[in-house]
Amino acid sequence: MKQILISSDGETVRIAVTQSGRLVEYRMEEGSDGLSGSIYLGRVTDVLPGIRAAFVDIGLPKNGYLALDDVPRSSGKRAEEKRSPSHTGRIHEGEALLVQIEKEETGTKGGRLTAEISLPGRKLVYLPFGRQVMVSRKMVGEAERSRLRELMAGHLHDGEGVIVRTMAAGSDDDDLIRELEYLRGLWQEAAARAKGAKPPRRLFDGGGLAARVLHDWLNHEVGEVLLDHSATYQQVKRVMEKLYPELVDRLSFYQGKASLFEREGVEAEIDRALQRQVPLPHGGFLVIDRTEAMTVIDVNTGTFTGQGGRQVEETILQTNLEAAAEIAHQLRLRDIGGIIIIDFIDMTRPADQERVLERLQAELAKDRTPTRVAGMTRLGLVEMTRKRERKSIGELLTTPCPVCRESGRTLAPAEVARRFLREVRGLVMHQDAQAIVGLLPPQVMACLDWAEQEKALSVHLLLKEEGRLAPHAYRIIYAGSLQEARQRFAGLGGIDT
């Protein structure tokens, strides 16, 4: 069974997609700035004709990259203005421009932007400036394609466009019109925010991470959508009632004592997804290393030596077939994008090489993110790419390690703070703790808003900065009564404020 698990503390939203109890995808949103699909009123800061590109300030730390070819002839400088049809895509510095994040910023690179605005739904993609109806090429049956094309054309306003997804085949007219009106309403709200606004300003957050995951994943194969936060639950329920009414009965609100992710084993799987080494079923293992230019994956037999006198070639083939399946899984789970080089164990038989490549491509076909396998080089290395759409799980949860001069990575201070607060929440729920005494590294202490967290968790936090702790570590010294906690805290040299 496939599950969508959505956990939130009011600030951070974490989403896990599991299949048969195994984590297959993980997303996290802390705030809504800079996320794929968000629409901004930006200001052009630089135009570089030599590379046909511009940089746009949308209010984030790094300016976004906009290819001039992605500026349509008819777009929106502002929501209340239409670009002249004679405009050839050239823009000038200082111009206010409507843009959408196509790819989130990663590492040292700012996000990739487009001026081709689109709002995806379940069966339709709404294009405010699209001016045409496009039907998915995967949809079979010319009669159905013509019906959908005529239906949509009859309900579009001047200048609008729409893409009809494959899932729309066989849908009732009323369902499609309802979805079109819902998506148009989202755009109209964004356009209204732009009126009189000064750039940079965010106009639309993409509907929130939960809504985007529903668009990507929710179908009849999903047996349960489980949430643990009331406001997020209501938001998801509204989206499902609009776009997925037949699946609303699969939505549930979790109220157990253990955290949702702990109960489902997700926390442990997230920790394993940050490890460099990944075990294979019969004793082999992968080693995954990320560099600035690419990701390199090495396959090793480990303790797997075969059974019953199996030839060496068969042992190598079996390990490589297991590795191919696990590599596809890890790429999805870790959300690794860009250039990927895989060093399978050397195979002397061409037929074995073909089997491994076929297995890899079959497993990659399950991935919604576009991938391309270029083939195997003369050195036996497999070259492939996976579209980079957002930060990987390693970039989300870790930061360059200051101890080893950034040659390795450790948990980011904000992630350590989140883990500390999740443990505190569990102690409050399970042990009725009135107060917590803890030691935290300076970077983690700087991430915490004590007063806000004490109010949210209904607990007294007595925390002391400890510079000798590793950047990824913290210690909870005591959880219990306030009187005893104050005594323990005083013994640490702390002052209760």
GROMACS .gro file of C-alpha atoms in nm:
model
  497
    1MET     CA    1   0.000   0.000   0.000
    2LYS     CA    2   0.114   0.353  -0.077
    3GLN     CA    3   0.089   0.618   0.196
    4ILE     CA    4   0.137   0.996   0.201
    5LEU     CA    5   0.245   1.110   0.548
    6ILE     CA    6   0.239   1.484   0.623
    7SER     CA    7   0.390   1.610   0.949
    8SER     CA    8   0.398   1.975   1.054
    9ASP     CA    9   0.477   2.180   1.362
   10GLY     CA   10   0.322   2.497   1.223
   11GLU     CA   11   0.647   2.621   1.069
   12THR     CA   12   0.810   2.323   0.898
   13VAL     CA   13   0.612   2.083   0.679
   14ARG     CA   14   0.766   1.741   0.615
   15ILE     CA   15   0.616   1.494   0.370
   16ALA     CA   16   0.703   1.128   0.327
   17VAL     CA   17   0.571   0.897   0.055
   18THR     CA   18   0.598   0.530   0.149
   19GLN     CA   19   0.529   0.219  -0.052
   20SER     CA   20   0.486  -0.117   0.122
   21GLY     CA   21   0.627   0.045   0.435
   22ARG     CA   22   0.943   0.174   0.265
   23LEU     CA   23   1.022   0.544   0.226
   24VAL     CA   24   1.046   0.633  -0.145
   25GLU     CA   25   1.031   1.015  -0.145
   26TYR     CA   26   1.085   1.288   0.114
   27ARG     CA   27   1.013   1.661   0.091
   28MET     CA   28   1.050   1.942   0.342
   29GLU     CA   29   0.931   2.301   0.343
   30GLU     CA   30   1.039   2.560   0.598
   31GLY     CA   31   0.859   2.877   0.500
   32SER     CA   32   0.742   2.910   0.140
   33ASP     CA   33   1.004   3.137  -0.019
   34GLY     CA   34   1.207   3.003  -0.309
   35LEU     CA   35   0.999   2.691  -0.375
   36SER     CA   36   0.939   2.547  -0.720
   37GLY     CA   37   0.613   2.676  -0.864
   38SER     CA   38   0.610   2.999  -0.663
   39ILE     CA   39   0.523   3.313  -0.859
   40TYR     CA   40   0.695   3.647  -0.795
   41LEU     CA   41   0.682   4.003  -0.912
   42GLY     CA   42   1.056   4.049  -0.964
   43ARG     CA   43   1.287   4.322  -1.088
   44VAL     CA   44   1.543   4.261  -1.361
   45THR     CA   45   1.891   4.344  -1.226
   46ASP     CA   46   2.115   4.237  -1.516
   47VAL     CA   47   2.063   4.152  -1.883
   48LEU     CA   48   2.340   3.955  -2.053
   49PRO     CA   49   2.273   3.942  -2.431
   50GLY     CA   50   2.586   3.734  -2.490
   51ILE     CA   51   2.435   3.433  -2.313
   52ARG     CA   52   2.074   3.538  -2.377
   53ALA     CA   53   1.995   3.550  -2.008
   54ALA     CA   54   1.892   3.789  -1.734
   55PHE     CA   55   1.911   3.789  -1.355
   56VAL     CA   56   1.601   3.881  -1.159
   57ASP     CA   57   1.573   3.993  -0.796
   58ILE     CA   58   1.277   3.813  -0.638
   59GLY     CA   59   1.368   3.890  -0.278
   60LEU     CA   60   1.578   3.578  -0.210
   61PRO     CA   61   1.948   3.576  -0.113
   62LYS     CA   62   2.048   3.486  -0.471
   63ASN     CA   63   1.903   3.643  -0.784
   64GLY     CA   64   1.719   3.404  -1.014
   65TYR     CA   65   1.845   3.307  -1.361
   66LEU     CA   66   1.604   3.373  -1.649
   67ALA     CA   67   1.678   3.257  -2.004
   68LEU     CA   68   1.555   3.520  -2.249
   69ASP     CA   69   1.404   3.241  -2.458
   70ASP     CA   70   1.173   3.174  -2.162
   71VAL     CA   71   1.019   3.519  -2.192
   72PRO     CA   72   0.716   3.470  -2.422
   73ARG     CA   73   0.588   3.717  -2.675
   74SER     CA   74   0.283   3.766  -2.457
   75SER     CA   75   0.343   3.752  -2.086
   76GLY     CA   76   0.286   3.969  -1.782
   77LYS     CA   77   0.522   4.249  -1.692
   78ARG     CA   78   0.277   4.302  -1.416
   79ALA     CA   79  -0.048   4.124  -1.347
   80GLU     CA   80  -0.252   4.421  -1.470
   81GLU     CA   81  -0.048   4.468  -1.790
   82LYS     CA   82  -0.002   4.255  -2.100
   83ARG     CA   83   0.319   4.242  -2.294
   84SER     CA   84   0.288   4.375  -2.646
   85PRO     CA   85   0.260   4.099  -2.910
   86SER     CA   86   0.550   4.265  -3.091
   87HIS     CA   87   0.778   4.208  -2.791
   88THR     CA   88   1.054   3.971  -2.898
   89GLY     CA   89   1.160   3.849  -2.555
   90ARG     CA   90   1.412   4.129  -2.488
   91ILE     CA   91   1.384   4.288  -2.144
   92HIS     CA   92   1.570   4.572  -1.980
   93GLU     CA   93   1.731   4.634  -1.642
   94GLY     CA   94   1.497   4.771  -1.380
   95GLU     CA   95   1.188   4.622  -1.544
   96ALA     CA   96   0.921   4.466  -1.322
   97LEU     CA   97   0.848   4.116  -1.445
   98LEU     CA   98   0.622   3.828  -1.346
   99VAL     CA   99   0.832   3.513  -1.307
  100GLN     CA  100   0.790   3.164  -1.167
  101ILE     CA  101   1.051   2.942  -1.005
  102GLU     CA  102   1.116   2.650  -1.237
  103LYS     CA  103   1.408   2.502  -1.042
  104GLU     CA  104   1.495   2.584  -0.682
  105GLU     CA  105   1.835   2.725  -0.591
  106THR     CA  106   2.100   2.468  -0.503
  107GLY     CA  107   2.446   2.515  -0.357
  108THR     CA  108   2.599   2.833  -0.494
  109LYS     CA  109   2.349   2.867  -0.780
  110GLY     CA  110   2.033   3.074  -0.770
  111GLY     CA  111   1.701   2.934  -0.884
  112ARG     CA  112   1.605   2.904  -1.250
  113LEU     CA  113   1.308   3.120  -1.346
  114THR     CA  114   1.060   3.127  -1.631
  115ALA     CA  115   0.813   3.390  -1.747
  116GLU     CA  116   0.590   3.113  -1.888
  117ILE     CA  117   0.353   3.106  -1.588
  118SER     CA  118   0.168   2.779  -1.522
  119LEU     CA  119  -0.050   2.646  -1.239
  120PRO     CA  120  -0.072   2.266  -1.233
  121GLY     CA  121  -0.381   2.080  -1.118
  122ARG     CA  122  -0.482   1.718  -1.121
  123LYS     CA  123  -0.605   1.691  -1.479
  124LEU     CA  124  -0.519   2.034  -1.617
  125VAL     CA  125  -0.232   2.282  -1.620
  126TYR     CA  126  -0.362   2.639  -1.637
  127LEU     CA  127  -0.161   2.889  -1.847
  128PRO     CA  128  -0.270   3.250  -1.783
  129PHE     CA  129  -0.090   3.368  -2.099
  130GLY     CA  130  -0.093   3.041  -2.295
  131ARG     CA  131  -0.339   3.138  -2.573
  132GLN     CA  132  -0.399   2.776  -2.679
  133VAL     CA  133  -0.527   2.434  -2.574
  134MET     CA  134  -0.273   2.152  -2.572
  135VAL     CA  135  -0.360   1.788  -2.512
  136SER     CA  136  -0.110   1.536  -2.378
  137ARG     CA  137   0.050   1.333  -2.655
  138LYS     CA  138   0.012   1.022  -2.437
  139MET     CA  139  -0.367   1.041  -2.462
  140VAL     CA  140  -0.501   0.794  -2.717
  141GLY     CA  141  -0.819   0.833  -2.923
  142GLU     CA  142  -0.860   1.129  -3.155
  143ALA     CA  143  -1.231   1.161  -3.072
  144GLU     CA  144  -1.156   1.209  -2.702
  145ARG     CA  145  -0.872   1.448  -2.777
  146SER     CA  146  -1.103   1.658  -2.995
  147ARG     CA  147  -1.378   1.656  -2.730
  148LEU     CA  148  -1.142   1.782  -2.461
  149ARG     CA  149  -0.987   2.041  -2.690
  150GLU     CA  150  -1.328   2.184  -2.783
  151LEU     CA  151  -1.451   2.175  -2.422
  152MET     CA  152  -1.154   2.369  -2.291
  153ALA     CA  153  -1.151   2.618  -2.579
  154GLY     CA  154  -1.511   2.704  -2.504
  155HIS     CA  155  -1.436   2.794  -2.140
  156LEU     CA  156  -1.108   2.986  -2.172
  157HIS     CA  157  -1.099   3.362  -2.135
  158ASP     CA  158  -0.911   3.587  -2.373
  159GLY     CA  159  -0.537   3.513  -2.372
  160GLU     CA  160  -0.563   3.203  -2.151
  161GLY     CA  161  -0.433   2.858  -2.231
  162VAL     CA  162  -0.446   2.511  -2.080
  163ILE     CA  163  -0.266   2.178  -2.102
  164VAL     CA  164  -0.497   1.877  -2.074
  165ARG     CA  165  -0.320   1.594  -1.893
  166THR     CA  166  -0.351   1.225  -1.978
  167MET     CA  167  -0.555   1.169  -1.660
  168ALA     CA  168  -0.833   1.389  -1.805
  169ALA     CA  169  -0.933   1.119  -2.055
  170GLY     CA  170  -1.292   1.012  -1.990
  171SER     CA  171  -1.356   1.285  -1.731
  172ASP     CA  172  -1.693   1.455  -1.699
  173ASP     CA  173  -1.723   1.803  -1.843
  174ASP     CA  174  -1.830   1.947  -1.507
  175ASP     CA  175  -1.524   1.805  -1.329
  176LEU     CA  176  -1.284   1.963  -1.578
  177ILE     CA  177  -1.463   2.299  -1.579
  178ARG     CA  178  -1.461   2.299  -1.197
  179GLU     CA  179  -1.086   2.238  -1.193
  180LEU     CA  180  -1.025   2.507  -1.455
  181GLU     CA  181  -1.221   2.760  -1.248
  182TYR     CA  182  -1.031   2.658  -0.932
  183LEU     CA  183  -0.692   2.711  -1.099
  184ARG     CA  184  -0.807   3.036  -1.259
  185GLY     CA  185  -0.914   3.154  -0.913
  186LEU     CA  186  -0.565   3.087  -0.776
  187TRP     CA  187  -0.416   3.294  -1.055
  188GLN     CA  188  -0.662   3.578  -1.006
  189GLU     CA  189  -0.569   3.595  -0.636
  190ALA     CA  190  -0.200   3.617  -0.732
  191ALA     CA  191  -0.273   3.882  -0.995
  192ALA     CA  192  -0.468   4.089  -0.743
  193ARG     CA  193  -0.168   4.091  -0.508
  194ALA     CA  194   0.047   4.237  -0.785
  195LYS     CA  195  -0.169   4.543  -0.836
  196GLY     CA  196   0.017   4.843  -0.702
  197ALA     CA  197   0.289   4.619  -0.553
  198LYS     CA  198   0.656   4.707  -0.566
  199PRO     CA  199   0.899   4.432  -0.665
  200PRO     CA  200   1.030   4.207  -0.534
  201ARG     CA  201   0.718   4.043  -0.394
  202ARG     CA  202   0.591   3.687  -0.374
  203LEU     CA  203   0.244   3.654  -0.525
  204PHE     CA  204   0.178   3.280  -0.504
  205ASP     CA  205   0.353   3.004  -0.310
  206GLY     CA  206   0.264   2.722  -0.545
  207GLY     CA  207  -0.026   2.615  -0.324
  208GLY     CA  208   0.204   2.492  -0.049
  209LEU     CA  209   0.419   2.181  -0.041
  210ALA     CA  210   0.132   1.956   0.066
  211ALA     CA  211  -0.083   2.059  -0.231
  212ARG     CA  212   0.205   2.006  -0.476
  213VAL     CA  213   0.274   1.659  -0.341
  214LEU     CA  214  -0.094   1.572  -0.381
  215HIS     CA  215  -0.077   1.681  -0.747
  216ASP     CA  216   0.230   1.461  -0.797
  217TRP     CA  217   0.131   1.154  -0.600
  218LEU     CA  218  -0.237   1.129  -0.510
  219ASN     CA  219  -0.418   0.864  -0.712
  220HIS     CA  220  -0.622   0.550  -0.651
  221GLU     CA  221  -0.306   0.356  -0.557
  222VAL     CA  222  -0.270   0.569  -0.242
  223GLY     CA  223  -0.442   0.393   0.044
  224GLU     CA  224  -0.403   0.665   0.307
  225VAL     CA  225  -0.314   1.032   0.347
  226LEU     CA  226  -0.222   1.087   0.711
  227LEU     CA  227  -0.157   1.427   0.878
  228ASP     CA  228  -0.072   1.532   1.233
  229HIS     CA  229  -0.133   1.910   1.220
  230SER     CA  230  -0.482   2.059   1.234
  231ALA     CA  231  -0.432   2.365   1.011
  232THR     CA  232  -0.243   2.165   0.748
  233TYR     CA  233  -0.513   1.897   0.762
  234GLN     CA  234  -0.783   2.156   0.686
  235GLN     CA  235  -0.575   2.298   0.398
  236VAL     CA  236  -0.524   1.955   0.243
  237LYS     CA  237  -0.890   1.867   0.295
  238ARG     CA  238  -1.000   2.178   0.101
  239VAL     CA  239  -0.771   2.089  -0.190
  240MET     CA  240  -0.892   1.729  -0.197
  241GLU     CA  241  -1.257   1.832  -0.184
  242LYS     CA  242  -1.197   2.057  -0.487
  243LEU     CA  243  -0.978   1.830  -0.699
  244TYR     CA  244  -0.998   1.477  -0.554
  245PRO     CA  245  -1.351   1.440  -0.409
  246GLU     CA  246  -1.359   1.063  -0.460
  247LEU     CA  247  -1.046   1.022  -0.245
  248VAL     CA  248  -1.139   1.240   0.053
  249ASP     CA  249  -1.232   0.931   0.256
  250ARG     CA  250  -0.863   0.830   0.251
  251LEU     CA  251  -0.764   1.142   0.446
  252SER     CA  252  -0.707   1.091   0.820
  253PHE     CA  253  -0.595   1.305   1.112
  254TYR     CA  254  -0.329   1.138   1.331
  255GLN     CA  255  -0.353   1.195   1.708
  256GLY     CA  256  -0.127   0.922   1.850
  257LYS     CA  257   0.123   0.986   2.131
  258ALA     CA  258   0.428   0.886   1.931
  259SER     CA  259   0.516   1.125   1.648
  260LEU     CA  260   0.375   1.026   1.311
  261PHE     CA  261   0.715   0.980   1.146
  262GLU     CA  262   0.852   0.778   1.438
  263ARG     CA  263   0.553   0.545   1.438
  264GLU     CA  264   0.590   0.480   1.066
  265GLY     CA  265   0.970   0.438   1.085
  266VAL     CA  266   1.035   0.742   0.865
  267GLU     CA  267   1.282   0.915   1.101
  268ALA     CA  268   1.517   0.616   1.090
  269GLU     CA  269   1.496   0.598   0.710
  270ILE     CA  270   1.577   0.969   0.680
  271ASP     CA  271   1.890   0.916   0.892
  272ARG     CA  272   1.995   0.626   0.669
  273ALA     CA  273   1.941   0.843   0.360
  274LEU     CA  274   2.212   1.077   0.491
  275GLN     CA  275   2.468   0.798   0.516
  276ARG     CA  276   2.740   0.755   0.256
  277GLN     CA  277   2.716   0.374   0.248
  278VAL     CA  278   2.400   0.183   0.150
  279PRO     CA  279   2.373  -0.194   0.209
  280LEU     CA  280   2.240  -0.431  -0.057
  281PRO     CA  281   2.024  -0.737   0.023
  282HIS     CA  282   2.295  -1.006  -0.008
  283GLY     CA  283   2.597  -0.836   0.148
  284GLY     CA  284   2.706  -0.594  -0.124
  285PHE     CA  285   2.689  -0.218  -0.074
  286LEU     CA  286   2.688   0.119  -0.249
  287VAL     CA  287   2.907   0.418  -0.169
  288ILE     CA  288   2.750   0.751  -0.273
  289ASP     CA  289   2.973   1.060  -0.294
  290ARG     CA  290   2.854   1.407  -0.395
  291THR     CA  291   3.089   1.662  -0.552
  292GLU     CA  292   3.024   2.011  -0.690
  293ALA     CA  293   3.015   1.878  -1.046
  294MET     CA  294   2.848   1.538  -1.012
  295THR     CA  295   2.744   1.246  -0.794
  296VAL     CA  296   2.956   0.930  -0.806
  297ILE     CA  297   2.819   0.590  -0.700
  298ASP     CA  298   3.049   0.292  -0.646
  299VAL     CA  299   2.919  -0.067  -0.630
  300ASN     CA  300   3.098  -0.326  -0.413
  301THR     CA  301   3.037  -0.700  -0.356
  302GLY     CA  302   3.119  -0.672   0.016
  303THR     CA  303   3.052  -1.004   0.188
  304PHE     CA  304   2.851  -1.146  -0.104
  305THR     CA  305   3.057  -1.430  -0.253
  306GLY     CA  306   2.782  -1.639  -0.409
  307GLN     CA  307   2.639  -1.977  -0.310
  308GLY     CA  308   2.682  -2.334  -0.417
  309GLY     CA  309   2.987  -2.282  -0.632
  310ARG     CA  310   2.829  -2.004  -0.832
  311GLN     CA  311   3.072  -1.861  -1.079
  312VAL     CA  312   3.228  -1.524  -1.016
  313GLU     CA  313   3.045  -1.373  -1.313
  314GLU     CA  314   2.708  -1.473  -1.166
  315THR     CA  315   2.796  -1.322  -0.828
  316ILE     CA  316   2.899  -0.996  -0.993
  317LEU     CA  317   2.583  -0.992  -1.208
  318GLN     CA  318   2.357  -1.051  -0.907
  319THR     CA  319   2.525  -0.772  -0.710
  320ASN     CA  320   2.501  -0.530  -1.002
  321LEU     CA  321   2.131  -0.610  -1.059
  322GLU     CA  322   2.059  -0.545  -0.691
  323ALA     CA  323   2.264  -0.226  -0.711
  324ALA     CA  324   2.074  -0.101  -1.018
  325ALA     CA  325   1.741  -0.124  -0.834
  326GLU     CA  326   1.879   0.034  -0.516
  327ILE     CA  327   2.050   0.318  -0.706
  328ALA     CA  328   1.720   0.417  -0.869
  329HIS     CA  329   1.555   0.411  -0.525
  330GLN     CA  330   1.828   0.620  -0.363
  331LEU     CA  331   1.822   0.882  -0.640
  332ARG     CA  332   1.450   0.936  -0.576
  333LEU     CA  333   1.475   0.923  -0.199
  334ARG     CA  334   1.775   1.156  -0.177
  335ASP     CA  335   1.645   1.370  -0.466
  336ILE     CA  336   1.986   1.369  -0.632
  337GLY     CA  337   2.003   1.564  -0.958
  338GLY     CA  338   2.257   1.659  -1.221
  339ILE     CA  339   2.529   1.436  -1.365
  340ILE     CA  340   2.558   1.089  -1.207
  341ILE     CA  341   2.839   0.841  -1.269
  342ILE     CA  342   2.790   0.477  -1.162
  343ASP     CA  343   3.086   0.242  -1.126
  344PHE     CA  344   2.932  -0.104  -1.142
  345ILE     CA  345   3.152  -0.404  -1.073
  346ASP     CA  346   3.334  -0.495  -1.396
  347MET     CA  347   3.138  -0.739  -1.616
  348THR     CA  348   3.314  -0.929  -1.893
  349ARG     CA  349   3.001  -1.056  -2.068
  350PRO     CA  350   2.818  -0.798  -2.289
  351ALA     CA  351   2.486  -0.972  -2.219
  352ASP     CA  352   2.532  -0.905  -1.845
  353GLN     CA  353   2.602  -0.538  -1.912
  354GLU     CA  354   2.278  -0.515  -2.113
  355ARG     CA  355   2.079  -0.682  -1.833
  356VAL     CA  356   2.210  -0.437  -1.575
  357LEU     CA  357   2.135  -0.134  -1.796
  358GLU     CA  358   1.784  -0.268  -1.864
  359ARG     CA  359   1.723  -0.315  -1.491
  360LEU     CA  360   1.847   0.037  -1.417
  361GLN     CA  361   1.625   0.192  -1.684
  362ALA     CA  362   1.321  -0.011  -1.573
  363GLU     CA  363   1.363   0.109  -1.213
  364LEU     CA  364   1.425   0.469  -1.321
  365ALA     CA  365   1.097   0.460  -1.516
  366LYS     CA  366   0.915   0.466  -1.178
  367ASP     CA  367   1.066   0.808  -1.105
  368ARG     CA  368   0.850   1.114  -1.182
  369THR     CA  369   1.163   1.327  -1.224
  370PRO     CA  370   1.305   1.300  -1.579
  371THR     CA  371   1.619   1.085  -1.611
  372ARG     CA  372   1.840   0.991  -1.906
  373VAL     CA  373   2.089   0.705  -1.922
  374ALA     CA  374   2.365   0.782  -2.175
  375GLY     CA  375   2.506   0.431  -2.166
  376MET     CA  376   2.823   0.257  -2.049
  377THR     CA  377   3.168   0.389  -2.131
  378ARG     CA  378   3.468   0.182  -2.240
  379LEU     CA  379   3.583   0.192  -1.877
  380GLY     CA  380   3.256   0.033  -1.765
  381LEU     CA  381   3.114   0.352  -1.610
  382VAL     CA  382   2.745   0.430  -1.657
  383GLU     CA  383   2.673   0.794  -1.734
  384MET     CA  384   2.329   0.935  -1.660
  385THR     CA  385   2.150   1.254  -1.565
  386ARG     CA  386   1.851   1.331  -1.345
  387LYS     CA  387   1.677   1.666  -1.368
  388ARG     CA  388   1.763   1.887  -1.071
  389GLU     CA  389   1.437   2.047  -0.955
  390ARG     CA  390   1.502   2.118  -0.587
  391LYS     CA  391   1.756   2.072  -0.310
  392SER     CA  392   1.858   1.716  -0.232
  393ILE     CA  393   1.786   1.569   0.110
  394GLY     CA  394   2.153   1.619   0.198
  395GLU     CA  395   2.136   1.988   0.109
  396LEU     CA  396   1.813   2.029   0.307
  397LEU     CA  397   1.931   1.865   0.627
  398THR     CA  398   2.309   1.906   0.637
  399THR     CA  399   2.571   2.178   0.608
  400PRO     CA  400   2.947   2.174   0.533
  401CYS     CA  401   3.132   2.052   0.843
  402PRO     CA  402   3.335   2.333   1.009
  403VAL     CA  403   3.562   2.084   1.190
  404CYS     CA  404   3.705   1.923   0.875
  405ARG     CA  405   3.721   2.255   0.689
  406GLU     CA  406   3.413   2.177   0.481
  407SER     CA  407   3.550   1.855   0.330
  408GLY     CA  408   3.253   1.669   0.481
  409ARG     CA  409   2.896   1.746   0.588
  410THR     CA  410   2.713   1.746   0.918
  411LEU     CA  411   2.354   1.811   1.020
  412ALA     CA  412   2.254   2.174   0.970
  413PRO     CA  413   2.192   2.371   1.294
  414ALA     CA  414   1.825   2.420   1.203
  415GLU     CA  415   1.783   2.044   1.155
  416VAL     CA  416   1.953   1.972   1.491
  417ALA     CA  417   1.716   2.224   1.652
  418ARG     CA  418   1.416   2.052   1.491
  419ARG     CA  419   1.529   1.712   1.618
  420PHE     CA  420   1.585   1.851   1.967
  421LEU     CA  421   1.235   2.001   1.971
  422ARG     CA  422   1.079   1.678   1.843
  423GLU     CA  423   1.245   1.490   2.131
  424VAL     CA  424   1.127   1.754   2.377
  425ARG     CA  425   0.772   1.722   2.240
  426GLY     CA  426   0.787   1.348   2.296
  427LEU     CA  427   0.908   1.392   2.656
  428VAL     CA  428   0.626   1.636   2.728
  429MET     CA  429   0.366   1.397   2.584
  430HIS     CA  430   0.496   1.070   2.731
  431GLN     CA  431   0.643   1.181   3.065
  432ASP     CA  432   0.435   1.493   3.138
  433ALA     CA  433   0.760   1.683   3.179
  434GLN     CA  434   0.720   2.036   3.315
  435ALA     CA  435   1.074   2.141   3.234
  436ILE     CA  436   1.369   2.033   3.019
  437VAL     CA  437   1.736   2.090   3.097
  438GLY     CA  438   1.960   2.067   2.792
  439LEU     CA  439   2.299   2.148   2.644
  440LEU     CA  440   2.321   2.269   2.283
  441PRO     CA  441   2.601   2.389   2.051
  442PRO     CA  442   2.613   2.767   1.993
  443GLN     CA  443   2.488   2.740   1.631
  444VAL     CA  444   2.183   2.541   1.743
  445MET     CA  445   2.107   2.779   2.028
  446ALA     CA  446   2.099   3.063   1.776
  447CYS     CA  447   1.822   2.883   1.581
  448LEU     CA  448   1.582   2.855   1.876
  449ASP     CA  449   1.318   3.105   1.979
  450TRP     CA  450   1.288   3.000   2.342
  451ALA     CA  451   0.981   3.201   2.435
  452GLU     CA  452   0.788   3.086   2.129
  453GLN     CA  453   0.880   2.720   2.177
  454GLU     CA  454   0.800   2.722   2.549
  455LYS     CA  455   0.456   2.857   2.468
  456ALA     CA  456   0.396   2.610   2.185
  457LEU     CA  457   0.516   2.305   2.383
  458SER     CA  458   0.382   2.411   2.726
  459VAL     CA  459   0.717   2.337   2.888
  460HIS     CA  460   0.991   2.535   3.063
  461LEU     CA  461   1.317   2.517   2.866
  462LEU     CA  462   1.640   2.556   3.064
  463LEU     CA  463   1.908   2.547   2.797
  464LYS     CA  464   2.279   2.616   2.821
  465GLU     CA  465   2.520   2.680   2.537
  466GLU     CA  466   2.800   2.422   2.523
  467GLY     CA  467   3.077   2.493   2.275
  468ARG     CA  468   3.246   2.156   2.332
  469LEU     CA  469   2.957   1.966   2.175
  470ALA     CA  470   2.988   1.855   1.812
  471PRO     CA  471   2.786   2.077   1.573
  472HIS     CA  472   2.531   1.798   1.517
  473ALA     CA  473   2.492   1.698   1.884
  474TYR     CA  474   2.285   1.801   2.185
  475ARG     CA  475   2.225   1.659   2.533
  476ILE     CA  476   1.905   1.648   2.736
  477ILE     CA  477   2.021   1.639   3.099
  478TYR     CA  478   1.684   1.619   3.272
  479ALA     CA  479   1.310   1.609   3.198
  480GLY     CA  480   1.064   1.635   3.483
  481SER     CA  481   0.950   1.876   3.754
  482LEU     CA  482   1.034   2.246   3.731
  483GLN     CA  483   1.184   2.255   4.081
  484GLU     CA  484   1.427   1.968   4.013
  485ALA     CA  485   1.508   2.110   3.669
  486ARG     CA  486   1.609   2.444   3.821
  487GLN     CA  487   1.843   2.270   4.064
  488ARG     CA  488   2.002   2.066   3.784
  489PHE     CA  489   2.037   2.377   3.567
  490ALA     CA  490   2.201   2.572   3.852
  491GLY     CA  491   2.449   2.286   3.890
  492LEU     CA  492   2.550   2.340   3.529
  493GLY     CA  493   2.623   2.705   3.600
  494GLY     CA  494   2.312   2.820   3.418
  495ILE     CA  495   2.093   3.114   3.512
  496ASP     CA  496   1.716   3.067   3.483
  497THR     CA  497   1.570   3.376   3.320
   0.00000   0.00000   0.00000
